């Protein structure tokens, strides 16, 4: 079938006779991923994404890391949300990162052995704004992949920034991501924007492992009734069904979990949170 059949400009195009795509000559450019250093060996790389900010993406990344570590896997977290890093706070990590004799960055290590690299761990003032242009931010994210002594990991989780801009593009083109988890809330507006990230992944042939619906409901402390926070439900499940991906979990808004994040004790998260995601990741990517 001619490539013209899927071209949006087919009806008005006057160059079909000479177009390389029409003649089958067009080829997608091959992506050449950045190589890891010799001191790092990583079995699987998973991105945690959302087109929208404020949906709990970093919470999902942190909990998933903690749960996988609890199950005996060696885990690392690359905080690619350069202008809004929150991973170190969730794990109670502070201080400047150092380098080894080969000038590779040595990750910070959490209480349960999770290796973390974030710009906030390279700054003296964690509240200082990062006013950088996209290419500089993208270059730093590449360095977090190539210039860090990750050691041997079963899985590296990449906490992505919101949107479909420079950093997601850099990650998908520079790092061999095995798949992504998409985090959303049940609002139609949010789901619409998250679907932009979903569609970007599809365009770049990045596998969508599954979805997580966060802040789905609250539980009444008196009667245990589940109260939806955003009215009608189903938009996240619909987005997952459209691409044949599972909805791993629906997570309630729980003040106790919020306190764990604020206090830097995310690794104390109780079992039961993200059970579906943990099981799904272990089954889907075989770690």
XYZ file of N, CA and C in Angstrom:
861
model
N 0.848 -1.196 0.000
C 0.000 0.000 0.000
C 0.879 1.239 0.000
N 0.523 2.215 -0.801
C 1.290 3.448 -0.889
C 1.239 4.201 0.420
N 2.371 4.848 0.746
C 2.411 5.665 1.957
C 1.486 6.855 1.850
N 1.093 7.194 0.609
C 0.189 8.331 0.420
C -1.172 8.081 1.057
N -1.552 6.814 1.169
C -2.888 6.509 1.677
C -3.088 7.009 3.100
N -2.008 7.105 3.865
C -2.118 7.571 5.249
C -1.691 9.020 5.419
N -1.380 9.691 4.313
C -0.913 11.076 4.381
C -2.088 12.032 4.489
N -2.019 12.970 5.444
C -3.111 13.919 5.642
C -3.264 14.879 4.470
N -2.218 15.055 3.671
C -2.251 16.016 2.559
C -2.520 15.354 1.216
N -2.950 14.096 1.230
C -3.111 13.365 -0.025
C -4.050 14.064 -0.995
N -5.177 14.580 -0.478
C -6.198 15.158 -1.353
C -5.688 16.368 -2.121
N -4.824 17.164 -1.513
C -4.358 18.397 -2.151
C -2.937 18.294 -2.691
N -2.290 17.150 -2.521
C -0.895 17.008 -2.928
C -0.764 16.913 -4.445
N 0.207 17.635 -4.993
C 0.459 17.604 -6.439
C 1.798 16.951 -6.759
N 2.418 16.331 -5.742
C 3.763 15.783 -5.936
C 3.818 14.274 -5.737
N 2.667 13.618 -5.869
C 2.649 12.188 -5.594
C 3.555 11.400 -6.533
N 3.705 11.883 -7.769
C 4.514 11.146 -8.742
C 5.990 11.122 -8.365
N 6.460 12.185 -7.714
C 7.883 12.271 -7.385
C 8.179 12.115 -5.902
N 7.154 11.953 -5.100
C 7.343 11.870 -3.647
C 8.035 10.556 -3.271
N 9.126 10.600 -2.508
C 9.815 9.373 -2.099
C 8.919 8.429 -1.310
N 8.026 9.007 -0.489
C 7.131 8.164 0.296
C 6.189 7.388 -0.601
N 5.702 8.046 -1.662
C 4.779 7.388 -2.578
C 5.453 6.253 -3.321
N 6.741 6.375 -3.577
C 7.478 5.360 -4.318
C 8.117 4.306 -3.418
N 7.791 4.382 -2.142
C 8.330 3.394 -1.211
C 9.784 3.603 -0.860
N 10.326 4.784 -1.173
C 11.735 5.036 -0.913
C 11.976 5.646 0.462
N 10.922 6.137 1.094
C 11.092 6.810 2.382
C 11.336 5.791 3.486
N 12.327 6.040 4.299
C 12.618 5.188 5.436
C 12.720 6.035 6.688
N 12.148 5.511 7.782
C 12.258 6.210 9.054
C 13.716 6.175 9.518
N 14.240 7.293 10.010
C 15.622 7.291 10.486
C 15.786 6.370 11.686
N 16.872 5.634 11.705
C 17.143 4.742 12.819
C 17.576 5.551 14.039
N 17.064 5.140 15.198
C 17.431 5.809 16.439
C 18.660 5.125 17.021
N 19.677 5.893 17.289
C 20.890 5.369 17.909
C 20.912 5.809 19.367
N 20.718 4.863 20.266
C 20.654 5.189 21.685
C 22.043 5.491 22.240
N 22.060 6.334 23.263
C 23.303 6.622 23.971
C 23.759 5.365 24.724
N 25.060 5.109 24.711
C 25.590 3.916 25.352
C 25.828 4.159 26.839
N 25.559 3.111 27.618
C 25.906 3.148 29.034
C 27.416 3.042 29.205
N 27.915 3.514 30.322
C 29.328 3.330 30.638
C 29.582 1.884 31.070
N 30.845 1.503 31.118
C 31.221 0.118 31.399
C 30.895 -0.321 32.827
N 30.661 0.629 33.715
C 30.376 0.277 35.106
C 28.886 0.067 35.372
N 28.064 0.239 34.355
C 26.614 0.151 34.532
C 26.029 -0.970 33.680
N 25.118 -1.712 34.280
C 24.390 -2.766 33.576
C 22.940 -2.716 34.042
N 22.044 -2.389 33.129
C 20.637 -2.204 33.481
C 19.783 -3.125 32.619
N 19.012 -3.992 33.268
C 18.227 -4.976 32.524
C 17.015 -4.351 31.842
N 16.267 -3.541 32.567
C 15.037 -2.971 32.024
C 14.941 -1.496 32.390
N 14.387 -0.714 31.472
C 14.181 0.720 31.697
C 12.707 1.030 31.489
N 12.087 1.644 32.493
C 10.658 1.964 32.429
C 10.466 3.446 32.699
N 9.750 4.118 31.820
C 9.397 5.510 32.034
C 8.037 5.633 32.698
N 7.912 6.567 33.613
C 6.617 6.875 34.235
C 6.227 8.260 33.751
N 5.148 8.331 32.987
C 4.832 9.534 32.220
C 3.418 10.025 32.494
N 3.206 11.276 32.121
C 1.875 11.868 32.096
C 1.973 13.175 31.332
N 1.044 13.409 30.453
C 1.055 14.679 29.742
C 0.721 15.846 30.647
N 0.119 15.568 31.804
C -0.366 16.606 32.715
C 0.436 16.585 34.006
N 0.723 17.761 34.530
C 1.386 17.852 35.819
C 0.393 17.721 36.963
N 0.881 17.332 38.127
C 0.040 17.291 39.317
C -0.855 16.084 39.446
N -0.589 15.024 38.675
C -1.446 13.841 38.751
C -0.850 12.745 39.642
N 0.348 12.974 40.179
C 0.946 11.992 41.072
C 1.934 11.060 40.394
N 2.510 11.519 39.326
C 3.479 10.706 38.577
C 4.698 10.342 39.430
N 5.247 11.322 40.134
C 6.414 11.062 40.981
C 6.052 10.160 42.157
N 4.828 10.274 42.646
C 4.355 9.379 43.700
C 4.352 7.942 43.196
N 3.824 7.736 42.003
C 3.782 6.392 41.425
C 5.196 5.862 41.209
N 6.085 6.706 40.691
C 7.478 6.291 40.485
C 8.112 5.856 41.798
N 7.937 6.658 42.840
C 8.564 6.382 44.134
C 8.005 5.120 44.773
N 6.687 4.981 44.732
C 6.067 3.795 45.331
C 6.471 2.538 44.571
N 6.469 2.616 43.248
C 6.856 1.456 42.446
C 8.299 1.050 42.743
N 9.180 2.035 42.865
C 10.575 1.736 43.209
C 10.663 1.056 44.570
N 9.931 1.590 45.546
C 9.963 1.029 46.896
C 9.413 -0.392 46.929
N 8.321 -0.616 46.209
C 7.705 -1.946 46.194
C 8.594 -2.967 45.487
N 9.202 -2.578 44.369
C 10.091 -3.502 43.658
C 11.320 -3.829 44.499
N 11.863 -2.821 45.189
C 13.010 -3.063 46.066
C 12.626 -4.002 47.204
N 11.424 -3.844 47.712
C 10.940 -4.706 48.791
C 10.814 -6.153 48.321
N 10.546 -6.321 47.038
C 10.433 -7.666 46.468
C 11.783 -8.262 46.082
N 12.855 -7.527 46.353
C 14.182 -8.080 46.146
C 14.889 -7.661 44.879
N 14.321 -6.720 44.127
C 14.953 -6.260 42.895
C 15.889 -5.086 43.172
N 16.943 -4.993 42.386
C 17.832 -3.833 42.462
C 17.253 -2.743 41.575
N 17.010 -1.570 42.160
C 16.224 -0.526 41.507
C 16.977 0.797 41.516
N 16.863 1.527 40.419
C 17.364 2.887 40.345
C 16.270 3.814 39.864
N 16.373 5.089 40.227
C 15.423 6.104 39.766
C 16.197 7.262 39.157
N 15.920 7.537 37.892
C 16.486 8.695 37.200
C 15.413 9.774 37.178
N 15.657 10.855 37.884
C 14.687 11.948 37.974
C 14.884 12.874 36.777
N 14.065 12.666 35.745
C 14.167 13.473 34.527
C 13.291 14.716 34.575
N 12.574 14.905 35.676
C 11.775 16.124 35.845
C 12.709 17.205 36.391
N 13.556 17.719 35.521
C 14.673 18.568 35.933
C 14.218 19.867 36.580
N 13.177 20.486 36.055
C 12.742 21.776 36.597
C 11.780 21.630 37.771
N 11.315 20.423 38.035
C 10.421 20.211 39.169
C 10.695 18.901 39.867
N 11.941 18.673 40.293
C 12.308 17.380 40.881
C 11.729 17.189 42.274
N 11.122 16.028 42.498
C 10.556 15.756 43.821
C 10.949 14.384 44.350
N 11.644 13.603 43.546
C 12.027 12.255 43.965
C 12.906 12.261 45.222
N 13.943 13.109 45.316
C 14.781 13.079 46.524
C 13.994 13.310 47.810
N 13.039 14.230 47.785
C 12.259 14.524 48.989
C 11.436 13.314 49.413
N 10.868 12.607 48.435
C 10.056 11.436 48.762
C 10.876 10.373 49.486
N 12.163 10.279 49.141
C 13.033 9.278 49.761
C 13.861 9.844 50.918
N 13.667 11.118 51.243
C 14.407 11.720 52.337
C 15.884 11.892 52.048
N 16.221 12.127 50.777
C 17.624 12.250 50.372
C 18.018 13.709 50.211
N 19.176 14.065 50.747
C 19.708 15.421 50.610
C 21.218 15.343 50.402
N 21.802 16.480 50.044
C 23.251 16.536 49.909
C 23.707 16.417 48.474
N 24.970 16.766 48.253
C 25.529 16.767 46.909
C 26.037 15.384 46.520
N 25.784 15.015 45.274
C 26.324 13.776 44.741
C 27.825 13.935 44.505
N 28.538 12.835 44.552
C 29.977 12.845 44.295
C 30.280 12.007 43.053
N 31.554 11.988 42.659
C 31.975 11.226 41.486
C 33.017 10.192 41.885
N 33.123 9.123 41.082
C 34.137 8.113 41.343
C 35.434 8.478 40.619
N 36.398 7.573 40.634
C 37.704 7.868 40.041
C 37.641 8.032 38.526
N 36.578 7.511 37.914
C 36.393 7.673 36.471
C 35.512 8.871 36.137
N 35.260 9.705 37.127
C 34.444 10.911 36.988
C 32.993 10.595 36.630
N 32.530 9.437 37.064
C 31.123 9.080 36.924
C 30.386 9.450 38.204
N 29.175 9.963 38.054
C 28.372 10.346 39.214
C 27.990 9.107 40.012
N 28.153 9.192 41.318
C 27.725 8.114 42.210
C 26.332 8.452 42.729
N 25.332 7.614 42.466
C 23.971 7.925 42.902
C 23.849 7.982 44.425
N 22.870 8.742 44.883
C 22.476 8.657 46.284
C 21.754 7.327 46.486
N 21.812 6.805 47.697
C 21.205 5.505 47.978
C 20.222 5.651 49.131
N 19.009 5.163 48.926
C 17.961 5.273 49.940
C 18.148 4.207 51.015
N 17.266 4.223 52.008
C 17.359 3.284 53.121
C 17.267 1.835 52.655
N 16.474 1.578 51.615
C 16.300 0.207 51.130
C 17.186 -0.107 49.928
N 18.151 0.769 49.648
C 19.120 0.477 48.599
C 18.764 0.967 47.216
N 17.743 1.800 47.081
C 17.360 2.351 45.781
C 18.333 3.463 45.399
N 18.868 3.387 44.196
C 19.821 4.393 43.720
C 19.069 5.520 43.025
N 19.380 6.754 43.403
C 18.634 7.914 42.909
C 19.599 8.968 42.385
N 19.288 9.487 41.197
C 20.016 10.628 40.648
C 19.006 11.702 40.273
N 19.241 12.914 40.756
C 18.336 14.036 40.513
C 19.141 15.328 40.550
N 18.700 16.320 39.794
C 19.384 17.610 39.814
C 19.371 18.213 41.211
N 18.309 17.985 41.973
C 18.242 18.544 43.322
C 19.359 18.027 44.225
N 19.918 16.874 43.875
C 21.026 16.327 44.656
C 22.371 16.887 44.214
N 22.335 17.777 43.224
C 23.548 18.450 42.761
C 23.539 19.936 43.100
N 22.469 20.394 43.757
C 22.313 21.819 44.039
C 22.436 22.085 45.534
N 23.065 23.194 45.879
C 23.203 23.563 47.287
C 21.862 23.957 47.887
N 21.026 24.623 47.109
C 19.714 25.055 47.574
C 18.650 24.327 46.770
N 17.931 23.406 47.418
C 16.954 22.602 46.699
C 15.753 23.413 46.224
N 15.603 24.631 46.721
C 14.487 25.470 46.289
C 14.889 26.468 45.206
N 16.136 26.428 44.776
C 16.586 27.331 43.711
C 15.937 26.937 42.391
N 15.414 27.902 41.639
C 14.759 27.573 40.366
C 15.781 27.152 39.314
N 15.347 26.278 38.426
C 16.182 25.853 37.302
C 15.653 26.555 36.059
N 16.338 27.605 35.635
C 15.884 28.408 34.499
C 16.788 28.078 33.313
N 16.545 26.930 32.731
C 17.351 26.436 31.624
C 16.480 26.236 30.389
N 17.115 26.350 29.231
C 16.416 26.053 27.988
C 16.412 24.541 27.740
N 15.491 24.138 26.868
C 15.279 22.721 26.611
C 16.515 21.916 26.272
N 17.377 22.375 25.347
C 18.556 21.579 24.990
C 19.494 21.321 26.167
N 19.608 22.294 27.078
C 20.469 22.108 28.250
C 19.873 21.045 29.166
N 18.562 21.117 29.364
C 17.888 20.124 30.203
C 18.009 18.738 29.583
N 17.791 18.663 28.270
C 17.920 17.383 27.585
C 19.322 16.812 27.698
N 20.335 17.681 27.626
C 21.715 17.229 27.768
C 21.994 16.658 29.144
N 21.404 17.271 30.184
C 21.591 16.761 31.538
C 20.963 15.380 31.688
N 19.770 15.207 31.133
C 19.101 13.909 31.221
C 19.944 12.829 30.542
N 20.535 13.157 29.409
C 21.438 12.207 28.750
C 22.604 11.843 29.662
N 23.157 12.849 30.340
C 24.279 12.594 31.248
C 23.874 11.707 32.416
N 22.643 11.852 32.873
C 22.159 10.991 33.950
C 22.097 9.529 33.500
N 22.037 9.308 32.201
C 22.059 7.950 31.652
C 23.496 7.481 31.402
N 24.307 8.322 30.782
C 25.637 7.890 30.340
C 26.732 8.085 31.381
N 26.595 9.096 32.235
C 27.698 9.491 33.116
C 27.430 9.203 34.584
N 26.598 8.214 34.856
C 26.305 7.806 36.232
C 26.746 6.356 36.417
N 27.390 6.083 37.525
C 27.775 4.715 37.861
C 26.576 4.024 38.512
N 25.715 3.477 37.666
C 24.495 2.841 38.161
C 24.770 1.454 38.739
N 25.915 0.868 38.421
C 26.168 -0.497 38.848
C 25.253 -1.453 38.101
N 24.853 -2.516 38.775
C 23.957 -3.504 38.168
C 22.545 -3.311 38.708
N 21.613 -3.052 37.812
C 20.214 -2.838 38.194
C 19.306 -3.818 37.459
N 18.284 -4.277 38.159
C 17.218 -5.022 37.488
C 16.330 -4.079 36.698
N 16.087 -2.912 37.268
C 15.191 -1.963 36.604
C 15.570 -0.532 36.964
N 15.543 0.330 35.952
C 15.712 1.769 36.152
C 14.394 2.441 35.814
N 13.839 3.166 36.774
C 12.612 3.929 36.556
C 12.983 5.366 36.222
N 12.377 5.906 35.171
C 12.622 7.295 34.794
C 11.376 8.105 35.104
N 11.507 9.023 36.052
C 10.395 9.911 36.394
C 10.396 11.065 35.402
N 9.425 11.058 34.497
C 9.406 12.013 33.395
C 8.682 13.296 33.792
N 9.035 14.411 33.166
C 8.279 15.645 33.385
C 6.961 15.582 32.631
N 6.008 16.446 32.974
C 4.756 16.471 32.211
C 4.986 17.000 30.801
N 4.046 16.682 29.929
C 4.102 17.234 28.580
C 4.765 16.309 27.579
N 4.889 16.825 26.351
C 5.467 16.055 25.248
C 6.600 16.841 24.592
N 7.379 17.547 25.412
C 8.406 18.439 24.881
C 9.782 17.815 24.793
N 10.794 18.640 25.071
C 12.186 18.255 24.846
C 12.620 17.024 25.630
N 12.261 16.952 26.904
C 12.776 15.857 27.723
C 12.194 14.503 27.315
N 10.864 14.351 27.188
C 10.364 13.058 26.706
C 10.956 12.667 25.357
N 11.089 13.649 24.467
C 11.682 13.369 23.162
C 13.125 12.897 23.315
N 13.885 13.576 24.171
C 15.277 13.185 24.413
C 15.364 11.784 24.993
N 14.508 11.488 25.968
C 14.527 10.165 26.599
C 14.218 9.077 25.580
N 13.155 9.256 24.799
C 12.752 8.221 23.852
C 13.769 8.027 22.733
N 14.525 9.081 22.411
C 15.508 8.983 21.333
C 16.905 8.619 21.822
N 17.156 8.731 23.123
C 18.511 8.528 23.638
C 18.650 7.311 24.539
N 17.563 6.894 25.154
C 17.606 5.820 26.142
C 16.715 4.671 25.673
N 17.188 3.437 25.720
C 16.382 2.294 25.266
C 15.284 1.931 26.266
N 14.209 2.686 26.218
C 13.097 2.485 27.151
C 12.314 1.238 26.745
N 12.120 0.328 27.693
C 11.394 -0.909 27.405
C 9.888 -0.717 27.416
N 9.431 0.355 28.017
C 8.004 0.635 28.058
C 7.719 1.747 29.046
N 6.492 2.257 29.004
C 6.115 3.337 29.913
C 4.824 3.007 30.639
N 4.685 3.620 31.802
C 3.434 3.611 32.559
C 2.866 5.016 32.490
N 1.599 5.132 32.177
C 0.950 6.440 32.083
C 0.070 6.663 33.301
N 0.243 7.811 33.949
C -0.500 8.154 35.162
C -1.485 9.263 34.842
N -2.722 9.101 35.310
C -3.753 10.102 35.038
C -4.723 10.160 36.211
N -5.578 11.159 36.201
C -6.744 11.174 37.076
C -7.972 10.962 36.202
N -9.143 10.877 36.836
C -10.346 10.504 36.101
C -11.011 11.665 35.365
N -10.481 12.867 35.485
C -11.079 14.001 34.780
C -10.901 13.859 33.275
N -11.946 14.169 32.518
C -11.850 14.121 31.060
C -10.777 15.073 30.547
N -10.679 16.263 31.155
C -9.679 17.235 30.720
C -8.273 16.677 30.890
N -8.013 16.072 32.039
C -6.688 15.504 32.297
C -6.421 14.331 31.363
N -7.415 13.461 31.198
C -7.236 12.298 30.332
C -6.931 12.707 28.906
N -7.573 13.772 28.450
C -7.310 14.255 27.094
C -5.846 14.645 26.928
N -5.273 15.318 27.947
C -3.882 15.753 27.860
C -2.937 14.566 28.040
N -3.293 13.634 28.927
C -2.479 12.433 29.097
C -2.439 11.629 27.802
N -3.551 11.641 27.073
C -3.587 10.913 25.807
C -2.608 11.482 24.786
N -2.243 12.743 24.939
C -1.195 13.293 24.071
C 0.124 12.562 24.318
N 0.438 12.312 25.588
C 1.648 11.554 25.918
C 1.526 10.121 25.424
N 0.334 9.558 25.559
C 0.095 8.203 25.050
C 0.357 8.131 23.554
N -0.186 9.102 22.824
C -0.045 9.097 21.371
C 1.386 9.396 20.935
N 2.099 10.202 21.721
C 3.516 10.436 21.426
C 4.297 9.130 21.528
N 4.014 8.353 22.573
C 4.697 7.070 22.734
C 4.409 6.146 21.558
N 3.160 6.124 21.118
C 2.807 5.287 19.976
C 3.542 5.732 18.722
N 3.628 7.049 18.514
C 4.331 7.587 17.345
C 5.802 7.177 17.338
N 6.383 7.055 18.529
C 7.813 6.763 18.632
C 8.081 5.291 18.930
N 7.037 4.469 18.766
C 7.163 3.017 18.934
C 7.646 2.625 20.327
N 7.191 3.363 21.326
C 7.492 3.034 22.717
C 6.300 2.273 23.293
N 6.548 1.134 23.864
C 5.476 0.278 24.362
C 4.799 0.888 25.585
N 3.474 0.870 25.588
C 2.704 1.321 26.747
C 2.382 0.094 27.589
N 2.991 0.008 28.756
C 2.822 -1.159 29.615
C 1.481 -1.153 30.325
N 1.005 0.029 30.706
C -0.263 0.113 31.403
C -0.514 1.505 31.941
N -1.703 1.671 32.528
C -2.135 2.956 33.074
C -2.358 2.829 34.578
N -2.205 3.952 35.271
C -2.562 4.058 36.686
C -3.477 5.265 36.841
N -4.625 5.051 37.464
C -5.539 6.160 37.761
C -5.313 6.580 39.211
N -4.791 7.768 39.403
C -4.464 8.249 40.740
C -5.558 9.180 41.256
N -5.618 9.319 42.590
C -6.623 10.175 43.237
C -8.018 9.851 42.719
N -8.278 8.565 42.619
C -9.532 8.105 42.030
C -10.726 8.339 42.951
N -10.507 8.173 44.256
C -11.611 8.282 45.211
C -11.049 8.521 46.608
N -11.931 8.858 47.533
C -11.594 8.890 48.953
C -12.532 7.939 49.681
N -12.035 7.373 50.772
C -12.857 6.462 51.562
C -13.407 7.205 52.773
N -14.718 7.172 52.929
C -15.352 7.825 54.070
C -14.867 7.170 55.366
N -14.356 7.952 56.316
C -13.838 7.367 57.560
C -14.932 6.794 58.455
N -16.191 7.150 58.197
C -17.286 6.689 59.048
C -17.968 5.436 58.513
N -18.198 5.404 57.185
C -18.957 4.282 56.628
C -18.180 3.466 55.596
N -16.948 3.871 55.297
C -16.090 3.188 54.315
C -16.610 3.277 52.887
N -17.571 4.147 52.652
C -18.056 4.334 51.284
C -16.968 4.994 50.442
N -16.829 4.538 49.193
C -15.854 5.109 48.273
C -16.497 6.255 47.503
N -15.923 7.425 47.626
C -16.488 8.628 47.016
C -15.584 9.082 45.874
N -16.049 9.021 44.622
C -15.226 9.482 43.494
C -14.907 10.968 43.629
N -13.666 11.325 43.372
C -13.253 12.718 43.512
C -13.632 13.565 42.315
N -13.694 12.948 41.151
C -13.904 13.728 39.934
C -15.181 13.337 39.202
N -16.197 12.951 39.966
C -17.476 12.659 39.339
C -17.440 11.379 38.533
N -17.819 11.481 37.274
C -17.923 10.284 36.440
C -16.562 9.616 36.257
N -16.582 8.303 36.188
C -15.373 7.509 36.038
C -15.322 6.890 34.634
N -14.183 6.337 34.302
C -14.092 5.554 33.070
C -13.184 6.101 31.998
N -12.758 7.366 32.096
C -11.958 7.945 31.016
C -10.574 7.303 30.927
N -9.983 6.955 32.065
C -8.653 6.341 32.048
C -8.741 4.914 31.514
N -9.768 4.184 31.947
C -9.970 2.819 31.431
C -10.204 2.852 29.928
N -10.938 3.827 29.452
C -11.179 3.959 28.018
C -9.879 4.214 27.268
N -9.042 5.108 27.800
C -7.758 5.405 27.159
C -6.879 4.163 27.101
N -6.924 3.355 28.157
C -6.139 2.120 28.176
C -6.677 1.110 27.169
N -7.999 0.964 27.138
C -8.615 0.000 26.223
C -8.329 0.339 24.766
N -8.257 1.621 24.463
C -8.045 2.048 23.077
C -6.702 1.592 22.522
N -5.735 1.350 23.393
C -4.418 0.894 22.927
C -4.106 -0.520 23.419
N -5.116 -1.194 23.955
C -4.934 -2.566 24.398
C -4.016 -2.722 25.589
N -3.972 -1.703 26.437
C -3.116 -1.744 27.625
C -3.983 -1.918 28.871
N -3.458 -2.530 29.918
C -4.243 -2.707 31.134
C -4.300 -1.444 31.988
N -5.367 -1.315 32.749
C -5.426 -0.319 33.823
C -4.924 -1.033 35.072
N -3.682 -0.766 35.431
C -3.043 -1.505 36.518
C -3.718 -1.272 37.863
N -3.969 -0.002 38.194
C -4.452 0.333 39.532
C -5.310 1.583 39.508
N -6.245 1.655 40.431
C -6.928 2.906 40.772
C -6.560 3.207 42.222
N -5.916 4.344 42.437
C -5.363 4.674 43.750
C -6.215 5.733 44.427
N -6.590 5.518 45.689
C -7.357 6.538 46.401
C -6.478 7.700 46.841
N -7.108 8.806 47.157
C -6.408 9.915 47.801
C -6.357 9.601 49.289
N -5.159 9.365 49.801
C -4.981 8.917 51.175
C -4.016 9.857 51.897
N -4.496 10.621 52.880
C -3.616 11.556 53.597
C -2.404 10.889 54.234
N -2.531 9.637 54.633
C -1.396 8.938 55.248
C -0.259 8.764 54.252
N -0.615 8.456 52.995
C 0.411 8.321 51.958
C 1.071 9.664 51.666
N 0.269 10.721 51.694
C 0.812 12.063 51.481
C 1.823 12.416 52.563
N 1.520 12.045 53.803
C 2.443 12.308 54.910
C 3.760 11.553 54.724
N 3.691 10.324 54.221
C 4.909 9.549 53.996
C 5.821 10.239 52.987
N 5.226 10.799 51.939
C 6.007 11.517 50.931
C 6.624 12.769 51.537
N 5.810 13.550 52.230
C 6.295 14.810 52.800
C 7.402 14.593 53.829
N 7.329 13.473 54.537
C 8.318 13.181 55.580
C 9.539 12.428 55.048
N 9.552 12.125 53.741
C 10.677 11.398 53.159
C 10.701 9.927 53.487
N 9.529 9.359 53.767
C 9.447 7.959 54.187
C 8.624 7.128 53.208
N 8.765 7.389 51.924
C 7.958 6.678 50.939
C 8.195 5.173 50.983
N 9.375 4.763 51.451
C 9.675 3.326 51.497
C 8.878 2.594 52.575
N 8.184 3.339 53.431
C 7.318 2.726 54.436
C 5.894 2.548 53.921
N 5.682 2.807 52.643
C 4.348 2.676 52.059
C 3.834 1.255 52.302
N 2.606 1.089 52.768
C 2.120 -0.260 53.075
C 1.874 -1.086 51.821
N 1.939 -2.384 51.970
C 1.575 -3.268 50.871
C 0.114 -3.025 50.509
N -0.198 -3.212 49.252
C -1.553 -2.949 48.774
C -1.605 -1.762 47.842
N -0.671 -0.825 48.001
C -0.608 0.331 47.109
C 0.193 -0.058 45.869
N -0.415 0.050 44.719
C 0.196 -0.293 43.429
C 0.438 -1.789 43.265
N -0.355 -2.622 43.926
C -0.195 -4.069 43.769
C -0.320 -4.487 42.307
N -1.317 -3.939 41.630
C -1.542 -4.308 40.232
C -0.395 -3.896 39.334
N 0.165 -2.724 39.601
C 1.280 -2.233 38.790
C 2.524 -3.079 39.009
N 2.825 -3.378 40.258
C 3.995 -4.204 40.566
C 3.868 -5.568 39.893
N 2.716 -6.187 40.030
C 2.502 -7.499 39.411
C 2.581 -7.406 37.894
N 1.954 -6.373 37.347
C 1.954 -6.214 35.897
C 3.337 -5.992 35.332
N 4.146 -5.172 36.010
C 5.502 -4.898 35.537
C 6.338 -6.165 35.588
N 6.236 -6.897 36.675
C 7.036 -8.115 36.801
C 6.644 -9.154 35.755
N 5.362 -9.208 35.405
C 4.909 -10.164 34.393
C 5.235 -9.702 32.975
N 5.016 -8.421 32.702
C 5.148 -7.922 31.340
C 6.591 -7.821 30.873
N 7.496 -7.457 31.776
C 8.878 -7.282 31.320
C 9.805 -8.374 31.827
N 9.258 -9.311 32.593
C 10.021 -10.495 32.932
C 11.202 -10.303 33.843
N 11.111 -9.389 34.798
C 12.219 -9.261 35.744
C 11.917 -10.062 37.003
